[in-house]
Coordinates of C-alpha atoms in Angstrom, one line a residue:
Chain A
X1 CA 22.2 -45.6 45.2
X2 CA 22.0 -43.0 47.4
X3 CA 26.1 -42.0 48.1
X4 CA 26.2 -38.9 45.9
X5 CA 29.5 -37.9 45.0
X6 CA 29.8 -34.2 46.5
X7 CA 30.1 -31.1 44.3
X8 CA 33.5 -30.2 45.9
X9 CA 35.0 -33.8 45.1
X10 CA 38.7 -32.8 42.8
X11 CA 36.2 -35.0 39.7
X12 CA 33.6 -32.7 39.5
X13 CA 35.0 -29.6 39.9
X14 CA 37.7 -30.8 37.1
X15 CA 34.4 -31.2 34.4
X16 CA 33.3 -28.0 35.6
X17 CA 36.5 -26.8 34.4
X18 CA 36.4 -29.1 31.4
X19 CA 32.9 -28.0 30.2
X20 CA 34.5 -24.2 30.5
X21 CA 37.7 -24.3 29.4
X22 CA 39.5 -25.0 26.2
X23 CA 43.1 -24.7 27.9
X24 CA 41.6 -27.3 30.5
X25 CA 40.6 -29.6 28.0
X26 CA 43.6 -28.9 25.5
X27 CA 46.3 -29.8 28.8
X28 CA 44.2 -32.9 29.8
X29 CA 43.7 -34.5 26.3
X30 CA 39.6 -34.8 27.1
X31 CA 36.2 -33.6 25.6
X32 CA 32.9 -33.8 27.5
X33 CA 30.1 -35.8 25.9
X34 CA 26.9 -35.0 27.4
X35 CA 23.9 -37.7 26.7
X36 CA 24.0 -41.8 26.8
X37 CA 23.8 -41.8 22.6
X38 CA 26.5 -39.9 22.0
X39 CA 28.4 -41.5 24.8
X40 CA 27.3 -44.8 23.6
X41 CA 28.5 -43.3 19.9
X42 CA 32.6 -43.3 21.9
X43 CA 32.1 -46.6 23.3
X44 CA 31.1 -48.3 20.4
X45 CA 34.3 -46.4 18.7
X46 CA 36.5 -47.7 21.2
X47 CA 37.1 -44.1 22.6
X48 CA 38.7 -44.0 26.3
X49 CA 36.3 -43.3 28.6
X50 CA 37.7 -42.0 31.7
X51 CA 34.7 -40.9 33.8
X52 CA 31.0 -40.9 33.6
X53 CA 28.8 -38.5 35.9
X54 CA 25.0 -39.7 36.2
X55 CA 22.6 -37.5 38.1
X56 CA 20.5 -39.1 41.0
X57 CA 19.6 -42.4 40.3
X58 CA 19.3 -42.3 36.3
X59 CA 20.0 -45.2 34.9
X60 CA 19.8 -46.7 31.4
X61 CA 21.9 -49.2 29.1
X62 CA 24.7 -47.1 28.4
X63 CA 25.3 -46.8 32.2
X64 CA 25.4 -50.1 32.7
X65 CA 27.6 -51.3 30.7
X66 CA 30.1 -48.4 32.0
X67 CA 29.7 -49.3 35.4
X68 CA 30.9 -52.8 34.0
X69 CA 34.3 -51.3 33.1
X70 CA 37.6 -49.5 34.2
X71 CA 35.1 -46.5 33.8
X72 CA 34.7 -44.9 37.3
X73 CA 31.3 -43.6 37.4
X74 CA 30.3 -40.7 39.9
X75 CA 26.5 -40.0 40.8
X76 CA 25.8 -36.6 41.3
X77 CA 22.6 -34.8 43.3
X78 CA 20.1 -33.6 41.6
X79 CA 20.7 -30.1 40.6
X80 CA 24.4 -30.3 40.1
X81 CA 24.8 -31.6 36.7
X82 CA 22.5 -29.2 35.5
X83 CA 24.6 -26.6 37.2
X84 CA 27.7 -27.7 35.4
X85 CA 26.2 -28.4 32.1
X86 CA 25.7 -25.1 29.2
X87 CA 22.5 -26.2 27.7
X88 CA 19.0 -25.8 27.4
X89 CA 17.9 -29.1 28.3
X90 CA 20.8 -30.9 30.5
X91 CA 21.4 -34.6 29.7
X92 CA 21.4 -37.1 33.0
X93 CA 24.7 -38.5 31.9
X94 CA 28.2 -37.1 30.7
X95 CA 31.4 -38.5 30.2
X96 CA 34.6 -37.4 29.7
X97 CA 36.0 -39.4 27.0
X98 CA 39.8 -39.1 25.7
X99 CA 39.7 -36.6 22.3
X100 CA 39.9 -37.5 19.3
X101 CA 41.0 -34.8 17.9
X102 CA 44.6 -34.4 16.7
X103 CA 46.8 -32.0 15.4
X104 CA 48.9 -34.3 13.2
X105 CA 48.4 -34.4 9.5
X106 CA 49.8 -37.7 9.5
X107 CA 46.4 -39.3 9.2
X108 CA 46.2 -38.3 5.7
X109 CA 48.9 -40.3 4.5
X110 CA 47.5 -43.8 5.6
X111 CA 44.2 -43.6 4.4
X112 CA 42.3 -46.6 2.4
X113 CA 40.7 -44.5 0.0
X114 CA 42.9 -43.6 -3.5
X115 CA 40.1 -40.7 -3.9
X116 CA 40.0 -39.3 -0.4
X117 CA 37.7 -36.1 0.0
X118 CA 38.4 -33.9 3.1
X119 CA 36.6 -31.2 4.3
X120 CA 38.2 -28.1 5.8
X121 CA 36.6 -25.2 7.5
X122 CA 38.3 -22.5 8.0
X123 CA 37.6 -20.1 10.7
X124 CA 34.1 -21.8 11.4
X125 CA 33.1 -19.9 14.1
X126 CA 29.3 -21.4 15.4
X127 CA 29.5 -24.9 17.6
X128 CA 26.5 -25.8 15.6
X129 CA 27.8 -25.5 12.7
X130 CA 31.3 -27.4 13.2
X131 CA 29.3 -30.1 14.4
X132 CA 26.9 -30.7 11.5
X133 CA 29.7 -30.3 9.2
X134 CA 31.6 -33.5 10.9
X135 CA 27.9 -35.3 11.1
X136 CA 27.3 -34.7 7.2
X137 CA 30.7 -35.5 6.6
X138 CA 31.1 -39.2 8.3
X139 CA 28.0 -39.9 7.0
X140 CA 28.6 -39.1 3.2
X141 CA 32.0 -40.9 3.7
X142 CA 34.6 -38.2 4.1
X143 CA 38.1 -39.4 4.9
X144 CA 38.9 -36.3 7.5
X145 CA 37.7 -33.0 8.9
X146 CA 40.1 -30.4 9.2
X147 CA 39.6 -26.8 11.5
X148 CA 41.9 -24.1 10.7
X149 CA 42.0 -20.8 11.3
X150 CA 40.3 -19.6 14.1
X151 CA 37.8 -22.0 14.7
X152 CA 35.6 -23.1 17.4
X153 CA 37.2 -25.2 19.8
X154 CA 36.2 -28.6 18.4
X155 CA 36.5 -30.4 21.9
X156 CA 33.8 -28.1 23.0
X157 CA 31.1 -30.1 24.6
X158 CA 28.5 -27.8 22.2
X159 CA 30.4 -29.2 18.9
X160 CA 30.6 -32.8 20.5
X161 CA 26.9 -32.8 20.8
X162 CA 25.5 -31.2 17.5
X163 CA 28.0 -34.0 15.6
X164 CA 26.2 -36.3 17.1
X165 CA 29.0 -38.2 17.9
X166 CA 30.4 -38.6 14.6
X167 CA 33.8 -36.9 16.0
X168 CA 34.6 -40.8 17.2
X169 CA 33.7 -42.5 13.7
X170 CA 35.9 -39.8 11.3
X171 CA 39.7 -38.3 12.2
X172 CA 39.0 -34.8 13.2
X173 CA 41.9 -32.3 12.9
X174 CA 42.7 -29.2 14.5
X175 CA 45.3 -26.5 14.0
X176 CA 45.5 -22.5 13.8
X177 CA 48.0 -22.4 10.4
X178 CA 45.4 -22.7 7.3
X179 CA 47.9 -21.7 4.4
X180 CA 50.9 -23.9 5.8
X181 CA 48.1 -27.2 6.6
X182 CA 46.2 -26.1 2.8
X183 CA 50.2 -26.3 1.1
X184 CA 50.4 -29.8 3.0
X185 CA 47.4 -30.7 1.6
X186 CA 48.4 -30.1 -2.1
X187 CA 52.0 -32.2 -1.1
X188 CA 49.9 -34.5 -0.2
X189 CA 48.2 -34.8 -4.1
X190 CA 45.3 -33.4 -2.9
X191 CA 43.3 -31.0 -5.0
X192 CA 42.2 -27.9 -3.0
X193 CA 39.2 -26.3 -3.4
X194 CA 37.6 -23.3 -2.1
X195 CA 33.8 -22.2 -2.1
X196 CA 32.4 -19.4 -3.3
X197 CA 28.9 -17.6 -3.4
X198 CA 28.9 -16.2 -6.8
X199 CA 31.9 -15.1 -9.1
X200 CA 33.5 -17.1 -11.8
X201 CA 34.1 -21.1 -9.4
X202 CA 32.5 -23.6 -11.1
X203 CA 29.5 -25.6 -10.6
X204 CA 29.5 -27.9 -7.9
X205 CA 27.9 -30.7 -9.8
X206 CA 30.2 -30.3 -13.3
X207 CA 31.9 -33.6 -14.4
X208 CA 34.9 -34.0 -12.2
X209 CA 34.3 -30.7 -9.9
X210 CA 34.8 -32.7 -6.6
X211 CA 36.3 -36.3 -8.0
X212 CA 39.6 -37.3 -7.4
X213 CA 42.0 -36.2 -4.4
X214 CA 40.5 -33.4 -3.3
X215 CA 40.0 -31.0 -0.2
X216 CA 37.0 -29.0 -0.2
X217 CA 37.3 -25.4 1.4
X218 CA 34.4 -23.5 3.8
X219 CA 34.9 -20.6 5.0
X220 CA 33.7 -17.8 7.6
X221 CA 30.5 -17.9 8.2
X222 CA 30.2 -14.3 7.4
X223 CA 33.3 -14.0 5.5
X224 CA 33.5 -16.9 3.6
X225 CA 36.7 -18.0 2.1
X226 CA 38.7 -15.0 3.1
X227 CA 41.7 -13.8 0.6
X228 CA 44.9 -15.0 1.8
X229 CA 43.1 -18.6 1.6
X230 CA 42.1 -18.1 -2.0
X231 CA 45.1 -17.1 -2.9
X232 CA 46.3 -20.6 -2.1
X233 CA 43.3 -22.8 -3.2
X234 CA 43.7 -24.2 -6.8
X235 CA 40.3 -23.3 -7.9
X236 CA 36.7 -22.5 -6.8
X237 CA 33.4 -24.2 -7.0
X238 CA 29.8 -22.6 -6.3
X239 CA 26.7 -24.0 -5.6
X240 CA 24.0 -22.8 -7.9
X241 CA 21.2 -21.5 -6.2
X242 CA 18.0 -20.4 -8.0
X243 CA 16.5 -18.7 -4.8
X244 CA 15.8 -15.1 -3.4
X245 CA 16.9 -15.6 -0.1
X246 CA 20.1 -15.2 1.4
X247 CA 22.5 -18.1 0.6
X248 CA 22.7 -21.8 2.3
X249 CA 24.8 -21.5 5.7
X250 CA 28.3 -23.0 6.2
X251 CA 27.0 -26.5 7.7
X252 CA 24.4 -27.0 5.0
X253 CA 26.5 -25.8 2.3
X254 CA 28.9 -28.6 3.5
X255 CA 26.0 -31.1 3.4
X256 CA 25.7 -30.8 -0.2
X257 CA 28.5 -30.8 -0.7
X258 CA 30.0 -33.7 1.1
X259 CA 27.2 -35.9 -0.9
X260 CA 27.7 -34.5 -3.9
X261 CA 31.5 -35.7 -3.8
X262 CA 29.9 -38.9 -2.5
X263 CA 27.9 -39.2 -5.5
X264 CA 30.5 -38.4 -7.7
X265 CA 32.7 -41.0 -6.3
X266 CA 29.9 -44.0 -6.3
X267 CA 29.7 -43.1 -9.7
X268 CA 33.3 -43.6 -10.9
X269 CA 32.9 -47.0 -9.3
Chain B
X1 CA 11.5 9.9 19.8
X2 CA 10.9 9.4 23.0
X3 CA 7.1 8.7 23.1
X4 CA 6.7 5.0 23.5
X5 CA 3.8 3.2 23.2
X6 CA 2.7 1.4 26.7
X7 CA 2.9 -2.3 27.3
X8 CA -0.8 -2.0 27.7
X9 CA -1.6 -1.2 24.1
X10 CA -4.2 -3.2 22.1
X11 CA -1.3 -3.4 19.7
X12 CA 1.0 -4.6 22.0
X13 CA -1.5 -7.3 23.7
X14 CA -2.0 -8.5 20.2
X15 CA 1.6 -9.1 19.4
X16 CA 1.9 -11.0 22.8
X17 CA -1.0 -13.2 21.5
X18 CA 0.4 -13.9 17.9
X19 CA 3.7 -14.7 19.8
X20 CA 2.3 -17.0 21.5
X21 CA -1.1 -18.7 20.2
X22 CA -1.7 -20.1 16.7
X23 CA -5.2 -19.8 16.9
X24 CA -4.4 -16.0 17.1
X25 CA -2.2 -16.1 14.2
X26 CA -4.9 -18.5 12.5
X27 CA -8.0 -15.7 12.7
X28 CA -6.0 -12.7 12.2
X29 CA -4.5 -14.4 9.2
X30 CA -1.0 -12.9 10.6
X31 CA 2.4 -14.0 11.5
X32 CA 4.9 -12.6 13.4
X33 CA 8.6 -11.5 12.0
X34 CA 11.6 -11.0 13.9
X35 CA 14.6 -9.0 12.7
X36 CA 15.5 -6.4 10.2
X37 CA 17.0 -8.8 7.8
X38 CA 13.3 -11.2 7.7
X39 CA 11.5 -8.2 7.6
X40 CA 13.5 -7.1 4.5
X41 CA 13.0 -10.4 3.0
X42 CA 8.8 -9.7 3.3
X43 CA 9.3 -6.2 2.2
X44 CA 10.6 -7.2 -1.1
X45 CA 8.4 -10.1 -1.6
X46 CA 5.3 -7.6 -1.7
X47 CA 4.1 -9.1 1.4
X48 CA 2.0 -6.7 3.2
X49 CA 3.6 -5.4 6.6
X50 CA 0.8 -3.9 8.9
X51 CA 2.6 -3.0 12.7
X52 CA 5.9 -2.8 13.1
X53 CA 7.5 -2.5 16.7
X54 CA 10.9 -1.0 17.5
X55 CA 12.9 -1.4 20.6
X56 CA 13.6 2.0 21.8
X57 CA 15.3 3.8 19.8
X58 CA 17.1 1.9 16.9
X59 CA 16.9 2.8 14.0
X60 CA 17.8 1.2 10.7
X61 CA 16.9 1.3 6.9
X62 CA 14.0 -1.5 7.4
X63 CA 12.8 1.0 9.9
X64 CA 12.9 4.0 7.7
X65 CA 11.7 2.4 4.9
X66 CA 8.3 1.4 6.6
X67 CA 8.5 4.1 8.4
X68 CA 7.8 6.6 5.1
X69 CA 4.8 3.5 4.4
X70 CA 1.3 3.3 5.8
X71 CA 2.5 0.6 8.2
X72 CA 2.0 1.7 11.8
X73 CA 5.6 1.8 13.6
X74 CA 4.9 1.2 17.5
X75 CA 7.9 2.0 19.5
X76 CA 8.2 -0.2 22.6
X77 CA 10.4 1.0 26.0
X78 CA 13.4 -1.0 26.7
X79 CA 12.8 -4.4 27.9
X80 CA 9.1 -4.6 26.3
X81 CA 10.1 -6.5 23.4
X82 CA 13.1 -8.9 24.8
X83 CA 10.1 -10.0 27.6
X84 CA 7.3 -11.0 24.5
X85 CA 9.6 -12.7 22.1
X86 CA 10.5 -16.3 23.0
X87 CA 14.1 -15.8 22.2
X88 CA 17.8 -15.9 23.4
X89 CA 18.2 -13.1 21.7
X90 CA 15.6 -11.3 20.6
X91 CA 15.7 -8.3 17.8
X92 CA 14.7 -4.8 18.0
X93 CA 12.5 -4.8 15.4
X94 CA 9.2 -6.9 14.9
X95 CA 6.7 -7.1 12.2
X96 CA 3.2 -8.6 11.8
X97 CA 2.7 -9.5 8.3
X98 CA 0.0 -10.4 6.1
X99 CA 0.5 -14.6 6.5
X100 CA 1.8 -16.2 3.1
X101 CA 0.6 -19.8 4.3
X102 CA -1.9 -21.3 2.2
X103 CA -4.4 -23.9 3.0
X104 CA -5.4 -24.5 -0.8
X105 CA -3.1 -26.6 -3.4
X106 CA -4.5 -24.0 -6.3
X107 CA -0.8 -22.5 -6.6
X108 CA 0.1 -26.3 -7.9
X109 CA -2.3 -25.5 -10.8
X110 CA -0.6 -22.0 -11.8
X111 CA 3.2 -23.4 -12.0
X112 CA 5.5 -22.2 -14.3
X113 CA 7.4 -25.5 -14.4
X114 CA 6.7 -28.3 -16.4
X115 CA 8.4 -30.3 -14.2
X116 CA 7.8 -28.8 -11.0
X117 CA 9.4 -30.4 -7.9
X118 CA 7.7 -30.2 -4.1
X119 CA 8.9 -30.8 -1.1
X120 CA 6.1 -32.3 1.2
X121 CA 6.7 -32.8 4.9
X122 CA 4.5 -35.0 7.9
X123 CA 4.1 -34.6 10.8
X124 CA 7.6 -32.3 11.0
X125 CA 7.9 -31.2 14.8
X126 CA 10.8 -29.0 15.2
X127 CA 10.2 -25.2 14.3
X128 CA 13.9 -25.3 13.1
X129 CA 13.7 -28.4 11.0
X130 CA 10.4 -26.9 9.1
X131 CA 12.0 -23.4 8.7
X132 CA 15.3 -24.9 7.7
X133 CA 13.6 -27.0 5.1
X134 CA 11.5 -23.9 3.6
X135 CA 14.7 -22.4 3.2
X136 CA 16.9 -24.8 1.4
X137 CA 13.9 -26.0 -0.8
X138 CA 13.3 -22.3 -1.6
X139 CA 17.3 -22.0 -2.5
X140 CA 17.6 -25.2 -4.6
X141 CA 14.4 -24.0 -7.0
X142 CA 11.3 -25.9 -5.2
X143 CA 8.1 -24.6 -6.6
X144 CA 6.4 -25.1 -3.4
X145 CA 6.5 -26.7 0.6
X146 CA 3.6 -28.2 2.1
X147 CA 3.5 -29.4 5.7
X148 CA 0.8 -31.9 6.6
X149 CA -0.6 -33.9 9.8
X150 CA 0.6 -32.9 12.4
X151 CA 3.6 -30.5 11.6
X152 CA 4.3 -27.4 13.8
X153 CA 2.5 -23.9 12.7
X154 CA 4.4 -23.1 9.9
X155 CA 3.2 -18.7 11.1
X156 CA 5.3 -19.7 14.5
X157 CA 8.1 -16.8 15.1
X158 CA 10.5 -19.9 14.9
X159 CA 9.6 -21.6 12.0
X160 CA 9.6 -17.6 10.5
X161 CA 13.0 -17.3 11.9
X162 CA 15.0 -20.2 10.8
X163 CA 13.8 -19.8 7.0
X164 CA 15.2 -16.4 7.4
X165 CA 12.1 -15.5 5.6
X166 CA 12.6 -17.7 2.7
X167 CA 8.7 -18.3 3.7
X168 CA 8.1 -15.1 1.2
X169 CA 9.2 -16.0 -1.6
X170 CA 8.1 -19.5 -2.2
X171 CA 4.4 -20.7 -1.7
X172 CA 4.0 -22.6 1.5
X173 CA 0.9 -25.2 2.1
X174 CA -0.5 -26.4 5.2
X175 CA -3.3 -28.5 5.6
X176 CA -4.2 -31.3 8.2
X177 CA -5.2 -34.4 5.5
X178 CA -2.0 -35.6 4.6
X179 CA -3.4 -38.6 2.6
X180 CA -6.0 -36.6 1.1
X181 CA -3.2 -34.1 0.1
X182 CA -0.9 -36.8 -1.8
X183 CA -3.9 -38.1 -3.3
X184 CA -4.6 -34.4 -4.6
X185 CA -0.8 -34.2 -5.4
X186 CA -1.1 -37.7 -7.7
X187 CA -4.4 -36.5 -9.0
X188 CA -2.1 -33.3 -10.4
X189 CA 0.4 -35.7 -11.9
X190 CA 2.8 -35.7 -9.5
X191 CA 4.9 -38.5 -9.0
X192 CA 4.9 -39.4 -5.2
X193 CA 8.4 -40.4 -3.5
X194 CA 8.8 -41.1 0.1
X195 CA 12.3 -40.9 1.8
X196 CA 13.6 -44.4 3.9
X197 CA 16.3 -44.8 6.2
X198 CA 16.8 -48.4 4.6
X199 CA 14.9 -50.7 2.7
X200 CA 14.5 -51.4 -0.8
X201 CA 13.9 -47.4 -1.8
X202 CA 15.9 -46.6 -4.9
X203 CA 18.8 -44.7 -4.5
X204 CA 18.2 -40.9 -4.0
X205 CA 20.9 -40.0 -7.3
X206 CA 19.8 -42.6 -9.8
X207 CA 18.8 -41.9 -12.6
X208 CA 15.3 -40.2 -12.9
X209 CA 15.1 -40.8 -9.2
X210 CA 13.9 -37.1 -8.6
X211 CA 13.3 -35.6 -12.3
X212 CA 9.9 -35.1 -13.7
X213 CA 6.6 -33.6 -11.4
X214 CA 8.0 -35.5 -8.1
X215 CA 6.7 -34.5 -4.8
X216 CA 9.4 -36.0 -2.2
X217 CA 8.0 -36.5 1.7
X218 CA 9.8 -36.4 4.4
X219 CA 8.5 -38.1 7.5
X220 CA 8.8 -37.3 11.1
X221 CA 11.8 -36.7 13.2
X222 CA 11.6 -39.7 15.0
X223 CA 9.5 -41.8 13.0
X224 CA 9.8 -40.8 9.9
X225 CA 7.3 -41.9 7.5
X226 CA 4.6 -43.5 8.9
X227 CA 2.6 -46.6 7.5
X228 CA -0.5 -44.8 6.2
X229 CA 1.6 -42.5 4.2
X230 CA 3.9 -45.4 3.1
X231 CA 0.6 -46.8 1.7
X232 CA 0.0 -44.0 -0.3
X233 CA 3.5 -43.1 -2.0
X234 CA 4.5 -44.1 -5.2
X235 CA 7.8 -45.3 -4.5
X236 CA 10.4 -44.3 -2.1
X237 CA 14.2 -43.5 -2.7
X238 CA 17.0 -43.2 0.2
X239 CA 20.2 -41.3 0.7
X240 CA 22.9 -44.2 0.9
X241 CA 25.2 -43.4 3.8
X242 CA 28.8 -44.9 4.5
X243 CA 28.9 -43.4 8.2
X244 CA 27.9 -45.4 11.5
X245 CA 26.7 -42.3 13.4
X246 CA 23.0 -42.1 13.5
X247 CA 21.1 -40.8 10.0
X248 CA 21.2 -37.4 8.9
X249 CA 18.3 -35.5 10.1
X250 CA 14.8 -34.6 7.9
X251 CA 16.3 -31.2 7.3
X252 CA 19.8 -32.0 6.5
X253 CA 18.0 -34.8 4.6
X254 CA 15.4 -32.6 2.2
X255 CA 18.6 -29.9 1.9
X256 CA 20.2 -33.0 0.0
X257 CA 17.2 -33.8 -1.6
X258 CA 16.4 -30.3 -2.5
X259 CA 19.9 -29.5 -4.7
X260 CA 20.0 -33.4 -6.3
X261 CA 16.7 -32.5 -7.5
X262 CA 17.8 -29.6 -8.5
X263 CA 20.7 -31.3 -10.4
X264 CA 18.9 -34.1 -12.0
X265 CA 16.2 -31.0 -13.8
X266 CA 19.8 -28.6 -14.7
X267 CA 21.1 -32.0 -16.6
X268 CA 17.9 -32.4 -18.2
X269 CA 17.8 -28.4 -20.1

């Protein structure tokens, strides 16, 4: 247990690059997933896991049953990890798993559900906040989560994380042309609505707001829905909010959201 | 402008101590406010501002506003603030203000609504979970938030923060009894729901499942809620996820529960 793999072997200086890079990540098809649950989130989606770094002599289920694969697994000092890794409190062990997020739309078109809802973000610019909308999203059943604009990098390790690992249980999709992927979305059937703070969209909750086919549009986090993407959307909705403060953010806008078109769906049923 | 007050300061020593120590906040019945944008939000709930401390020189219209009240404006040299506030990155402008945490459930006598709903939570750990929660409850139309057991100081800097000072404008409880509390709560008529993971609970959307006087409790982080409280509650109701990720977490949980709440009283007018 004591072979450390130096911090000058080709593996870990390529996660060093991988943790900082988007351009190293786009060209090698990976994202870094720091922490044995979230790692253990990829296995149990059958993700490819290439490599998994453990520091010192850590060791716990999920590393186990790695070493008992193709998975090569490098031990690390102590101290090095920690040195690689962006975050407040480093976990012992990262992988770096094959991404699952694509750039094709061509997920849409075989999926189970003849009422699909599909939340887009457009120019979602916090980690945080990309990752809780994909968390809130698998979990209330979306069928997709689409980035457009000029969204965070969603193969960031800081967007990885705050999903929670639900990037390996929903398609994830990622691409810079929001009016030309929002007109795909309408050829596809798919109703597409924007949010709003105030103005004349209509209530989240109203019969029908987000049943059906439908693609439901966040925006900016200080812009919101920005103009050339209303011009495209077919309609609006708003939620209601009875409060003083300054509205919800993006992600917990998107969490009412997603389970309000949940509701409305179990509903129908 | 360029008079600024020393780091030695009795002013400045107690800021460091509210910062810091709850029993500080606790005896000076204080708590501290970060940023121009909170301190606005305590400004035009009436609260009452007694110190407020400036970095330098900035200047903004928070500043100038309290600046033409009988609030004392210190003005700290560069670096003086950034090295007391516990954050990554820490505002120019600080406020002590008169703490609107109550101890006493009197405000659930003096309600407006007849069918008040409040969001209780035990044993919450996480300043950002807590402040997240005061937030979204005070958005959706709660008519109050009350944090029992052992939940983190609601006056903490980061519980203040992450409401973005939603703390102002809608009353906010804590007390240490939590099964006395509910007890007082059912004693008001209040019909108390507990929130499960699984279980038999009734589904959080059915019918009636959050209308009438309801008090829903969320448990703690890890644990959720515990046994004793669970022997207390009147019934419990869950949030039906499709996803395999992990649960949603208790503040992306009572932000759902929050606006359904707020949906099952708007079909009800």
């Amino acid at each position: 247990m004591s072979d450390f793999t130096s911090a000058q072997h080709e593996d870990v200086k390529a996660l060093r690059r991988l943790v900082g890079r988007r351009s190293a990540r786009s060209e090698a098809g990976l994202c870094v997933v720091e922490g044995s649950k979230v790692v253990a989130e990829a296995l149990h989606a059958g993700a490819d896991i290439t490599r998994l770094f453990v520091a010192g002599d850590y060791w716990d289920e999920v590393v186990e049953q790695l070493t008992s694969t193709k998975c090569v697994v490098r031990r690390l000092a102590g101290g090095v990890l920690e040195g690689i890794l962006d975050t407040v409190s480093p976990q012992p062990v990262v992988a770096l798993v094959a991404s699952p997020i694509q750039a094709s739309l061509d997920v849409l078109g075989s999926l189970s559900s003849a009422t699909p809802f599909v939340v887009v973000g457009v120019d979602i610019r916090d980690p945080g906040n990309a990752g809780t909308m994909i968390r809130s999203a698998e979990l209330a059943g979306a069928s997709a989560v689409i980035f457009l604009g000029t969204s965070v990098d969603v193969s960031s390790p800081k967007v990885v994380r705050s999903s929670a690992g639900a990037l390996f249980h929903v398609p994830v999709i990622q691409r810079d042309d929001t009016l030309n992927t929002l007109r795909s979305l309408q050829s596809f059937g798919y109703r597409v609505v924007g949010t709003a703070v105030h103005g004349t969209a209509v209530d989240y909750c109203s019969h029908g707001a987000l049943s059906g086919r439908v693609a439901v549009v966040l925006g900016n986090e200080a812009r919101g829905v920005d103009s050339e993407t209303a011009s495209v959307v077919d309609g609006f909705v708003t939620i209601a909010m009875v409060g003083r403060t300054e509205s919800l953010n993006v992600s917990m806008a998107a969490t009412v959201l997603c389970f309000e078109a949940a509701r409305q769906r179990s509903i129908q049923r």
